[in-house]
Coordinates of C-alpha atoms in Angstrom, one line a residue:
Chain F
X1 CA -55.9 37.8 -18.9
X2 CA -59.6 36.7 -16.3
X3 CA -61.8 34.5 -18.3
X4 CA -64.9 33.7 -16.9
X5 CA -67.5 30.1 -18.0
X6 CA -70.9 30.0 -16.6
X7 CA -72.3 26.4 -16.7
X8 CA -75.8 24.6 -15.7
X9 CA -76.4 20.9 -15.0
X10 CA -79.4 19.8 -16.4
X11 CA -80.7 16.3 -16.9
X12 CA -80.6 14.4 -20.3
X13 CA -83.0 15.3 -22.3
X14 CA -84.1 11.9 -23.3
X15 CA -84.9 11.9 -19.5
X16 CA -88.6 10.3 -18.8
X17 CA -89.9 13.7 -16.9
X18 CA -92.4 13.8 -14.2
X19 CA -93.9 17.2 -12.4
X20 CA -92.8 18.3 -9.3
X21 CA -95.2 17.6 -6.2
X22 CA -96.4 21.6 -6.4
X23 CA -97.0 21.0 -10.4
X24 CA -94.3 24.3 -11.2
X25 CA -91.1 22.7 -12.0
X26 CA -89.9 18.8 -12.9
X27 CA -89.6 16.1 -10.7
X28 CA -85.4 16.8 -9.4
X29 CA -85.3 12.8 -8.6
X30 CA -84.7 9.4 -11.1
X31 CA -82.8 12.3 -13.3
X32 CA -79.4 11.2 -15.3
X33 CA -77.2 15.1 -14.8
X34 CA -74.7 16.2 -17.5
X35 CA -73.5 20.1 -18.6
X36 CA -75.9 22.3 -20.6
X37 CA -74.5 21.0 -23.9
X38 CA -73.9 24.8 -24.8
X39 CA -71.8 25.0 -22.1
X40 CA -69.8 22.4 -23.1
X41 CA -69.1 24.6 -26.6
X42 CA -68.6 27.8 -23.8
X43 CA -66.0 25.7 -21.5
X44 CA -63.8 24.4 -24.5
X45 CA -63.5 28.0 -26.0
X46 CA -62.3 29.4 -22.5
X47 CA -59.8 26.6 -22.1
X48 CA -58.7 27.4 -25.9
X49 CA -57.8 30.8 -25.2
X50 CA -56.5 29.6 -21.6
X51 CA -54.2 27.1 -24.4
X52 CA -53.5 30.5 -27.0
X53 CA -52.4 33.0 -24.1
X54 CA -50.8 30.9 -21.4
X55 CA -50.9 34.2 -18.4
X56 CA -55.1 33.0 -18.7
X57 CA -56.9 32.2 -15.8
X58 CA -60.0 30.9 -16.4
X59 CA -63.0 30.2 -13.8
X60 CA -65.7 27.8 -14.2
X61 CA -68.7 28.9 -12.2
X62 CA -72.2 27.0 -11.7
X63 CA -75.3 27.4 -10.0
X64 CA -77.1 24.7 -7.4
X65 CA -76.9 21.8 -4.7
X66 CA -74.0 20.1 -3.8
X67 CA -74.4 17.5 -6.8
X68 CA -74.1 20.2 -9.4
X69 CA -70.1 19.7 -8.5
X70 CA -69.9 17.3 -10.4
X71 CA -70.5 18.8 -13.0
X72 CA -68.1 21.0 -12.3
X73 CA -65.1 18.7 -11.8
X74 CA -65.8 17.7 -15.5
X75 CA -64.9 21.4 -16.7
X76 CA -62.0 21.5 -14.4
X77 CA -60.6 18.7 -16.3
X78 CA -61.4 19.9 -19.4
X79 CA -59.2 22.4 -18.3
X80 CA -60.7 25.0 -16.3
X81 CA -58.6 26.4 -13.5
X82 CA -60.4 26.9 -10.4
X83 CA -64.4 26.6 -9.5
X84 CA -66.5 28.6 -7.7
X85 CA -70.0 27.1 -6.9
X86 CA -73.4 29.1 -5.7
X87 CA -74.6 26.9 -3.3
X88 CA -78.7 27.1 -4.2
X89 CA -80.7 24.2 -3.5
X90 CA -83.6 26.0 -5.0
X91 CA -81.7 26.6 -8.1
X92 CA -84.3 25.5 -10.5
X93 CA -87.2 27.9 -9.1
X94 CA -85.0 30.4 -10.2
X95 CA -85.8 33.2 -13.3
X96 CA -83.4 34.4 -15.7
X97 CA -83.0 37.4 -14.2
X98 CA -81.8 36.2 -11.0
X99 CA -79.6 34.0 -12.5
X100 CA -78.2 36.5 -13.7
X101 CA -78.1 39.1 -11.4
X102 CA -76.7 36.0 -9.4
X103 CA -73.5 35.5 -11.3
X104 CA -73.0 39.0 -12.6
X105 CA -72.5 39.8 -8.8
X106 CA -70.2 37.2 -8.4
X107 CA -68.9 38.9 -11.4
X108 CA -68.7 42.5 -10.4
X109 CA -65.3 44.1 -9.7
X110 CA -63.2 40.8 -10.9
X111 CA -62.6 42.8 -14.2
X112 CA -63.1 39.8 -16.9
X113 CA -62.1 40.3 -19.8
X114 CA -63.7 37.2 -21.7
X115 CA -67.0 35.7 -20.4
X116 CA -68.0 32.5 -22.0
X117 CA -71.9 31.1 -21.6
X118 CA -74.0 28.6 -23.3
X119 CA -76.7 30.3 -25.5
X120 CA -80.0 28.9 -23.7
X121 CA -79.8 26.2 -21.3
X122 CA -81.8 22.7 -22.5
X123 CA -83.9 23.0 -19.9
X124 CA -85.3 26.2 -18.9
X125 CA -84.0 27.1 -22.3
X126 CA -84.7 31.3 -22.0
X127 CA -81.6 32.1 -23.9
X128 CA -81.5 35.5 -21.6
X129 CA -78.9 34.2 -18.7
X130 CA -75.4 35.7 -20.8
X131 CA -76.8 38.5 -22.4
X132 CA -78.3 39.9 -19.2
X133 CA -75.1 39.5 -16.8
X134 CA -73.5 41.5 -19.6
X135 CA -76.2 44.5 -19.5
X136 CA -75.5 44.5 -16.0
X137 CA -72.1 44.6 -16.2
X138 CA -72.1 47.0 -18.8
X139 CA -70.3 45.1 -20.6
X140 CA -71.1 44.6 -24.6
X141 CA -72.2 40.9 -25.8
X142 CA -72.6 38.7 -28.4
X143 CA -75.2 35.8 -28.6
X144 CA -74.9 32.9 -30.7
X145 CA -71.6 32.6 -31.8
X146 CA -70.1 29.5 -33.7
X147 CA -67.3 30.6 -34.5
X148 CA -64.3 32.1 -32.7
X149 CA -60.7 34.2 -32.7
X150 CA -59.2 36.3 -30.5
X151 CA -55.9 37.9 -30.5
X152 CA -55.9 39.4 -26.9
X153 CA -58.1 42.8 -27.3
X154 CA -60.3 42.2 -30.0
X155 CA -62.8 39.0 -30.5
X156 CA -63.6 38.2 -34.4
X157 CA -66.5 36.0 -33.9
X158 CA -69.2 34.7 -36.3
X159 CA -73.2 34.5 -35.3
X160 CA -75.2 31.8 -36.0
X161 CA -78.3 33.8 -37.8
X162 CA -81.4 31.5 -39.9
X163 CA -81.4 30.0 -42.8
X164 CA -77.6 29.4 -42.9
X165 CA -76.3 32.7 -42.6
X166 CA -73.3 34.2 -40.4
X167 CA -72.8 37.6 -39.0
X168 CA -69.6 38.3 -38.8
X169 CA -68.2 40.8 -36.4
X170 CA -65.7 42.3 -34.0
X171 CA -65.7 43.5 -30.8
X172 CA -63.0 44.3 -28.1
X173 CA -62.4 42.9 -25.0
X174 CA -64.7 42.5 -22.1
X175 CA -67.1 40.9 -23.8
X176 CA -69.7 38.0 -23.0
X177 CA -70.3 35.3 -25.7
X178 CA -72.8 33.1 -25.9
X179 CA -71.6 29.8 -27.9
X180 CA -73.8 28.1 -30.2
X181 CA -73.9 24.5 -30.4
X182 CA -70.9 23.8 -32.9
X183 CA -68.6 26.4 -32.2
X184 CA -65.4 24.1 -31.7
X185 CA -65.4 20.3 -30.7
X186 CA -65.5 20.0 -27.0
X187 CA -63.0 17.6 -25.7
X188 CA -63.3 14.5 -23.5
X189 CA -61.8 15.0 -20.4
X190 CA -58.5 12.6 -20.1
X191 CA -58.0 10.2 -17.2
X192 CA -54.8 12.1 -16.2
X193 CA -57.0 15.3 -16.4
X194 CA -59.3 14.3 -14.0
X195 CA -56.7 13.1 -11.1
X196 CA -55.7 16.9 -11.7
X197 CA -59.4 18.3 -11.6
X198 CA -59.7 16.8 -8.1
X199 CA -56.7 19.3 -6.8
X200 CA -57.9 22.3 -8.2
X201 CA -59.6 25.3 -6.3
X202 CA -64.0 24.3 -5.5
X203 CA -65.2 27.2 -3.9
X204 CA -68.3 27.5 -2.7
X205 CA -70.3 30.3 -2.0
X206 CA -74.3 30.5 0.0
X207 CA -75.8 32.2 -3.2
X208 CA -77.7 34.0 -0.3
X209 CA -74.9 36.1 -0.7
X210 CA -75.1 36.8 -4.0
X211 CA -78.6 37.1 -5.0
X212 CA -79.6 40.9 -4.9
X213 CA -82.2 41.4 -7.0
X214 CA -86.2 40.7 -7.1
X215 CA -87.9 37.6 -9.2
X216 CA -89.1 39.0 -12.1
X217 CA -91.6 36.2 -13.2
X218 CA -93.1 33.4 -12.0
X219 CA -94.5 29.4 -13.0
X220 CA -98.2 30.0 -12.7
X221 CA -99.3 26.3 -14.5
X222 CA -96.3 23.5 -15.6
X223 CA -98.4 20.6 -17.7
X224 CA -97.2 18.4 -19.9
X225 CA -98.6 19.4 -23.9
X226 CA -101.7 17.8 -25.1
X227 CA -100.8 14.8 -27.8
X228 CA -101.7 16.2 -30.7
X229 CA -102.6 12.4 -31.8
X230 CA -103.9 11.4 -35.3
X231 CA -100.8 9.8 -35.6
X232 CA -100.7 5.7 -35.6
X233 CA -98.0 4.6 -33.1
X234 CA -96.4 0.6 -34.5
X235 CA -94.8 -1.6 -31.5
X236 CA -93.3 -4.8 -30.9
X237 CA -92.2 -7.4 -33.9
X238 CA -89.4 -5.4 -35.9
X239 CA -90.0 -7.5 -38.8
X240 CA -94.3 -6.9 -38.2
X241 CA -93.5 -3.5 -37.8
X242 CA -91.5 -3.1 -41.3
X243 CA -94.6 -5.5 -43.1
X244 CA -97.3 -3.0 -41.4
X245 CA -95.2 0.6 -42.5
X246 CA -94.9 -0.3 -45.8
X247 CA -98.2 -1.2 -46.1
X248 CA -98.8 2.0 -45.0
X249 CA -96.7 4.3 -47.2
X250 CA -98.2 1.8 -50.4
X251 CA -102.0 3.3 -49.1
X252 CA -101.3 6.7 -48.0
X253 CA -98.1 7.9 -50.6
X254 CA -97.4 7.5 -53.8
X255 CA -93.3 6.7 -53.0
X256 CA -93.8 2.7 -53.2
X257 CA -95.5 2.9 -56.4
Chain E
X1 CA -103.0 46.8 -23.9
X2 CA -100.6 48.5 -26.9
X3 CA -97.6 46.1 -28.3
X4 CA -94.1 47.2 -29.8
X5 CA -93.9 45.0 -32.7
X6 CA -90.0 44.8 -33.4
X7 CA -90.0 43.8 -37.0
X8 CA -86.8 42.2 -38.8
X9 CA -85.0 43.0 -41.8
X10 CA -81.7 41.2 -43.4
X11 CA -80.3 42.8 -46.3
X12 CA -83.7 45.2 -47.0
X13 CA -86.1 42.7 -46.6
X14 CA -88.4 41.9 -44.3
X15 CA -88.2 39.0 -43.1
X16 CA -91.3 36.8 -42.6
X17 CA -91.2 36.7 -38.5
X18 CA -92.4 40.4 -38.8
X19 CA -95.8 39.0 -40.2
X20 CA -96.2 36.7 -37.6
X21 CA -95.8 39.8 -34.4
X22 CA -98.9 41.1 -36.1
X23 CA -100.9 38.2 -36.3
X24 CA -99.6 38.4 -32.2
X25 CA -101.6 41.9 -31.9
X26 CA -104.8 40.7 -33.3
X27 CA -104.5 37.2 -30.6
X28 CA -104.2 39.7 -28.1
X29 CA -107.2 42.2 -29.2
X30 CA -103.9 44.8 -28.8
X31 CA -103.7 48.2 -30.3
X32 CA -99.6 47.5 -32.1
X33 CA -96.8 49.8 -33.5
X34 CA -93.6 48.9 -35.3
X35 CA -90.6 49.2 -35.4
X36 CA -88.0 48.5 -37.7
X37 CA -84.4 48.7 -38.2
X38 CA -84.7 48.6 -42.7
X39 CA -84.6 50.2 -45.8
X40 CA -87.6 53.2 -46.1
X41 CA -87.8 51.1 -50.4
X42 CA -89.1 47.6 -48.3
X43 CA -91.4 48.7 -46.3
X44 CA -93.6 46.1 -44.3
X45 CA -97.1 45.9 -45.0
X46 CA -98.8 47.5 -42.2
X47 CA -102.0 49.2 -41.5
X48 CA -100.8 51.4 -38.4
X49 CA -97.4 53.2 -37.4
X50 CA -94.0 52.1 -38.0
X51 CA -90.7 53.8 -36.6
X52 CA -88.4 53.7 -39.4
X53 CA -84.2 53.4 -38.9
X54 CA -82.2 53.5 -41.7
X55 CA -80.4 50.1 -41.9
X56 CA -78.0 51.6 -43.9
X57 CA -77.3 54.1 -41.1
X58 CA -77.4 51.7 -38.3
X59 CA -76.6 48.6 -39.2
X60 CA -78.3 45.5 -39.6
X61 CA -76.8 43.9 -36.8
X62 CA -75.9 46.9 -33.8
X63 CA -77.1 45.9 -30.8
X64 CA -76.4 48.7 -28.3
X65 CA -77.8 51.1 -31.1
X66 CA -80.9 48.6 -32.3
X67 CA -81.6 49.3 -28.2
X68 CA -81.0 52.8 -27.2
X69 CA -83.4 53.4 -30.8
X70 CA -86.3 50.7 -29.2
X71 CA -85.8 53.1 -26.0
X72 CA -87.1 56.0 -27.4
X73 CA -89.7 54.7 -29.3
X74 CA -90.8 52.8 -25.6
X75 CA -90.6 56.2 -24.4
X76 CA -92.9 57.6 -26.5
X77 CA -95.6 55.1 -27.0
X78 CA -95.6 54.3 -23.2
X79 CA -96.3 49.8 -24.4
X80 CA -97.6 47.4 -22.3
X81 CA -95.5 45.0 -24.3
X82 CA -92.6 45.2 -26.7
X83 CA -93.3 41.3 -28.8
X84 CA -90.2 40.4 -31.0
X85 CA -89.5 37.1 -33.0
X86 CA -87.4 34.5 -31.1
X87 CA -85.4 34.1 -33.8
X88 CA -81.7 34.9 -33.9
X89 CA -82.5 38.9 -33.6
X90 CA -85.2 39.0 -31.4
X91 CA -83.2 36.7 -28.5
X92 CA -80.4 38.7 -28.6
X93 CA -82.1 42.4 -28.7
X94 CA -84.8 41.3 -26.3
X95 CA -82.7 40.8 -23.0
X96 CA -81.2 44.3 -23.4
X97 CA -83.8 45.8 -23.8
X98 CA -85.8 43.5 -20.8
X99 CA -83.0 45.1 -18.6
X100 CA -83.0 48.7 -19.7
X101 CA -86.3 49.1 -19.1
X102 CA -87.0 46.8 -16.0
X103 CA -89.4 44.3 -17.3
X104 CA -89.5 40.7 -17.2
X105 CA -88.9 38.9 -20.6
X106 CA -90.5 35.5 -21.6
X107 CA -88.6 33.4 -24.3
X108 CA -90.1 31.5 -26.8
X109 CA -94.1 32.1 -26.5
X110 CA -95.4 29.5 -28.5
X111 CA -99.8 30.7 -27.2
X112 CA -101.9 32.0 -24.6
X113 CA -103.7 30.2 -21.9
X114 CA -106.0 33.0 -20.3
X115 CA -104.3 35.6 -21.5
X116 CA -100.8 34.6 -20.3
X117 CA -98.0 33.3 -22.3
X118 CA -96.8 29.9 -22.4
X119 CA -93.5 28.4 -23.2
X120 CA -91.6 25.2 -23.6
X121 CA -89.5 22.8 -21.2
X122 CA -87.2 20.7 -21.9
X123 CA -86.9 19.8 -25.9
X124 CA -91.0 20.7 -25.3
X125 CA -91.8 17.8 -23.5
X126 CA -93.5 20.4 -20.9
X127 CA -94.9 23.7 -21.2
X128 CA -95.0 26.3 -18.1
X129 CA -97.8 28.9 -18.2
X130 CA -95.5 32.5 -16.5
X131 CA -97.1 34.9 -15.4
X132 CA -94.9 38.5 -15.6
X133 CA -94.7 40.2 -12.1
X134 CA -93.6 43.6 -14.4
X135 CA -95.5 46.7 -16.0
X136 CA -94.0 46.0 -19.0
X137 CA -93.3 42.7 -20.9
X138 CA -90.8 42.1 -23.2
X139 CA -91.9 38.7 -25.3
X140 CA -90.4 36.5 -28.3
X141 CA -92.4 33.9 -30.2
X142 CA -91.7 31.1 -31.8
X143 CA -91.7 30.8 -35.7
X144 CA -94.6 29.7 -36.6
X145 CA -96.9 30.0 -33.1
X146 CA -99.4 32.1 -34.2
X147 CA -100.2 33.0 -38.0
X148 CA -98.1 31.9 -40.4
X149 CA -96.5 34.5 -42.3
X150 CA -99.3 35.2 -44.4
X151 CA -98.3 39.6 -45.3
X152 CA -101.3 41.5 -44.1
X153 CA -102.1 44.8 -46.2
X154 CA -101.5 48.3 -45.3
X155 CA -99.3 50.7 -45.7
X156 CA -97.7 51.8 -42.1
X157 CA -97.3 55.3 -41.7
X158 CA -93.8 55.7 -41.1
X159 CA -91.9 58.2 -38.4
X160 CA -88.0 58.4 -39.3
X161 CA -85.4 57.9 -36.3
X162 CA -82.7 60.0 -36.0
X163 CA -79.3 58.7 -35.6
X164 CA -77.8 57.1 -32.8
X165 CA -73.7 56.8 -31.1
X166 CA -71.9 54.0 -32.5
X167 CA -72.5 50.6 -30.8
X168 CA -69.6 48.6 -29.8
X169 CA -70.2 45.6 -31.4
X170 CA -69.0 45.9 -35.5
X171 CA -70.6 44.7 -38.0
X172 CA -68.8 43.7 -40.9
X173 CA -71.0 41.7 -43.4
X174 CA -72.9 38.4 -43.9
X175 CA -71.5 35.4 -44.9
X176 CA -73.4 33.0 -47.2
X177 CA -74.6 29.1 -46.5
X178 CA -72.1 27.3 -49.2
X179 CA -73.4 26.7 -52.6
X180 CA -73.3 23.5 -54.5
X181 CA -73.7 20.0 -53.3
X182 CA -77.6 18.8 -52.4
X183 CA -80.7 20.3 -53.0
X184 CA -83.6 18.8 -50.4
X185 CA -85.8 21.2 -51.3
X186 CA -86.0 19.1 -54.5
X187 CA -86.0 16.0 -52.9
X188 CA -89.6 14.3 -52.8
X189 CA -88.7 12.4 -50.8
X190 CA -86.7 12.7 -47.1
X191 CA -85.0 10.2 -44.7
X192 CA -82.9 11.8 -41.8
X193 CA -80.5 11.0 -39.6
X194 CA -80.4 12.3 -35.7
X195 CA -78.7 11.5 -32.8
X196 CA -80.0 8.2 -32.2
X197 CA -77.5 6.8 -35.1
X198 CA -75.1 7.0 -32.2
X199 CA -71.6 6.8 -34.5
X200 CA -70.7 8.1 -38.0
X201 CA -70.5 5.1 -39.6
X202 CA -74.0 4.3 -39.1
X203 CA -74.9 7.7 -42.0
X204 CA -74.5 4.9 -44.1
X205 CA -77.9 2.6 -43.4
X206 CA -79.7 6.0 -43.2
X207 CA -78.4 6.9 -46.7
X208 CA -79.2 3.3 -48.5
X209 CA -83.0 3.5 -46.9
X210 CA -83.4 7.0 -48.4
X211 CA -81.6 5.4 -52.0
X212 CA -84.2 2.6 -51.5
X213 CA -87.4 5.0 -51.2
X214 CA -86.0 7.1 -54.8
X215 CA -85.1 10.1 -51.9
X216 CA -82.2 11.8 -50.4
X217 CA -80.8 11.6 -47.0
X218 CA -80.6 14.8 -44.2
X219 CA -79.8 14.9 -40.8
X220 CA -80.5 17.1 -38.3
X221 CA -78.5 19.4 -36.2
X222 CA -75.9 17.6 -33.8
X223 CA -75.6 15.3 -36.6
X224 CA -74.0 18.6 -38.4
X225 CA -72.3 19.4 -35.9
X226 CA -70.4 16.1 -35.3
X227 CA -69.2 16.3 -38.9
X228 CA -70.8 13.0 -39.7
X229 CA -73.2 14.9 -42.5
X230 CA -72.4 18.0 -44.2
X231 CA -73.8 21.2 -43.5
X232 CA -76.3 21.9 -47.2
X233 CA -77.9 18.2 -45.9
X234 CA -79.5 19.8 -42.6
X235 CA -82.5 20.2 -42.0
X236 CA -84.4 23.2 -39.8
X237 CA -84.2 26.9 -38.6
X238 CA -80.2 27.2 -39.4
X239 CA -80.5 24.8 -42.3
X240 CA -82.9 23.7 -44.8
X241 CA -86.8 24.0 -44.4
X242 CA -88.2 20.9 -46.6
X243 CA -91.8 19.5 -47.1
X244 CA -90.6 16.4 -49.3
X245 CA -94.4 14.3 -50.2
X246 CA -92.3 11.6 -47.4
X247 CA -89.7 12.4 -44.6
X248 CA -89.5 9.6 -42.0
X249 CA -87.0 10.7 -39.3
X250 CA -84.7 8.1 -38.2
X251 CA -83.4 8.9 -34.3
X252 CA -84.3 12.7 -34.3
X253 CA -85.8 13.7 -31.0
X254 CA -87.5 17.0 -32.3
X255 CA -86.1 20.0 -31.1
X256 CA -88.3 23.3 -32.1
X257 CA -85.8 24.0 -34.8
X258 CA -85.9 20.8 -36.3
X259 CA -89.6 20.8 -36.3
X260 CA -89.7 23.8 -38.0
X261 CA -87.5 22.7 -40.9
X262 CA -90.1 19.9 -41.3
X263 CA -93.4 19.2 -39.7
X264 CA -95.4 21.2 -43.0
X265 CA -93.8 17.2 -45.2
X266 CA -97.0 15.6 -46.5
X267 CA -96.4 12.1 -44.6
X268 CA -94.3 11.7 -41.7
X269 CA -92.8 8.4 -40.1
X270 CA -90.3 8.9 -37.1
X271 CA -88.2 5.8 -36.1
X272 CA -87.5 6.1 -32.2
X273 CA -86.9 4.2 -29.0
X274 CA -88.5 7.1 -27.2
X275 CA -92.1 6.6 -27.2
X276 CA -92.8 10.4 -25.6
X277 CA -90.2 12.2 -28.7
X278 CA -92.0 15.3 -29.6
X279 CA -91.0 14.2 -32.7
X280 CA -94.2 11.6 -32.4
X281 CA -96.5 15.1 -32.7
X282 CA -96.3 15.7 -36.1
X283 CA -95.3 12.0 -37.1
X284 CA -98.4 10.2 -39.0
X285 CA -95.9 7.3 -37.9
X286 CA -94.5 6.4 -35.5
X287 CA -92.2 3.3 -35.5
X288 CA -91.1 2.8 -31.4
X289 CA -87.9 0.9 -32.6
X290 CA -83.6 1.2 -32.4
X291 CA -83.2 2.2 -36.3
X292 CA -80.1 1.0 -36.1
X293 CA -82.2 -2.4 -36.6
X294 CA -85.5 -1.1 -38.1
X295 CA -83.4 0.5 -41.1
X296 CA -82.1 -2.2 -42.6
X297 CA -84.2 -4.9 -42.0
X298 CA -87.2 -2.0 -44.0
X299 CA -84.5 -1.5 -46.1
X300 CA -84.2 -4.7 -47.1
X301 CA -87.7 -5.5 -47.5
X302 CA -88.3 -2.2 -50.2
X303 CA -85.3 -3.6 -52.2
X304 CA -87.2 -6.9 -52.3
X305 CA -90.6 -5.5 -53.1

């Protein structure tokens, strides 16, 4: 059984973002990078399938500059077998159709039974790449999955809908699944597994070898949204802020009267 | 400009996002037609042409079939744009259509800037104006971005679509949210815990503040996913939508899905260490502080009143 899991390296969302010189994306300096949160669930699910079916082989794929290997090593330490690094210093400028095109080109002919991706990235957040990869490969796909079971041929999954409702589905492999938060509990890599991961295969391929599709959209402008304003900002001494807040609540709401 | 609006229905009911699509078409000053997989007995109010496929025959979630039916409508109508809700239905179907049509897809449109769609980046901390380079464009619209779900008037002229081949994904039914427990919809004060609480033990301090204010405590998605708080206390798109007299967001950065669930609250207080967090955009008062220090102190002072 062959499994592919696609991950992305993204900045910590609590970061203080700045625009890059061209004003088309955020500046990639002075940021703490980590695995896209949704992809942690994808990696965990792939590793769980591997633990269920001992003959499964899990490839983790990531597109980006040299630094994304750090994130890939985490996925290897969580239990993926091998890493496929697509070397691309300009990955930030790729739109979802190009990213999906690169992944599909890599996966074509490799007969993956299952492909896992996050349902979206935390930075660009298009939510397109997983489903596009499946369409490009002519594979079935199911998005926004919060519950996953697999018997070797059929996936039984639940999709998360709005308002706490879930849709239950069955689908036969090969299938691509996009993973929603809460799908499982992503494991923390243990120290022995971190050491073992260092010996695992991690091959790089230049993105130019796999990029066969054209850009379908581009960023005209990137900017910070205007602050809606109106809101009062309290800063400084904790006790004074608490007193001021209580005064405001007394004046503006009925909850303390 | 002609836009094909992809309406949504679940269990025979038309979903509110459908009317936001109509509002979007009006804002674009575009001609529109609508597509729905739904029930003939529960049609959306719409003053235009509706292509209807019966959900009983096609399934409410059946992406291969819905795509095929939509491609038939696109072939007949030749729209410049196809608009869907940025919802579990829309974001699942949109890339399939975009691929089949050779179209660019612009996801989660929150507005228009000089005619270009505007989308959020990095949890809405940044925004981008996007230029599609293809003849047709597929867009998904963020809930609430284009007019609230007010029902338009009108009765559509219906053209029925025939059956399609079976899809690869088999829908077997819905699972409803677990009933019982707390009803946040009835609380006049809600104090919610976000990722900023750091560890499960700190739920107690948020609950204590809620009690001091005579309300209930809630939580944002990460706290529920971590199982620190049960799901029936989750506020946001996939949890409950609330509008209490007072909403206090503790350590909640303000993901779009959370904001959608609480921004209609009468008065909003946010307690956050990050002054630039998106929650600040909807807050009436933003307290820049570590909630772990501030919340117990505030609770103590309120109890002493």
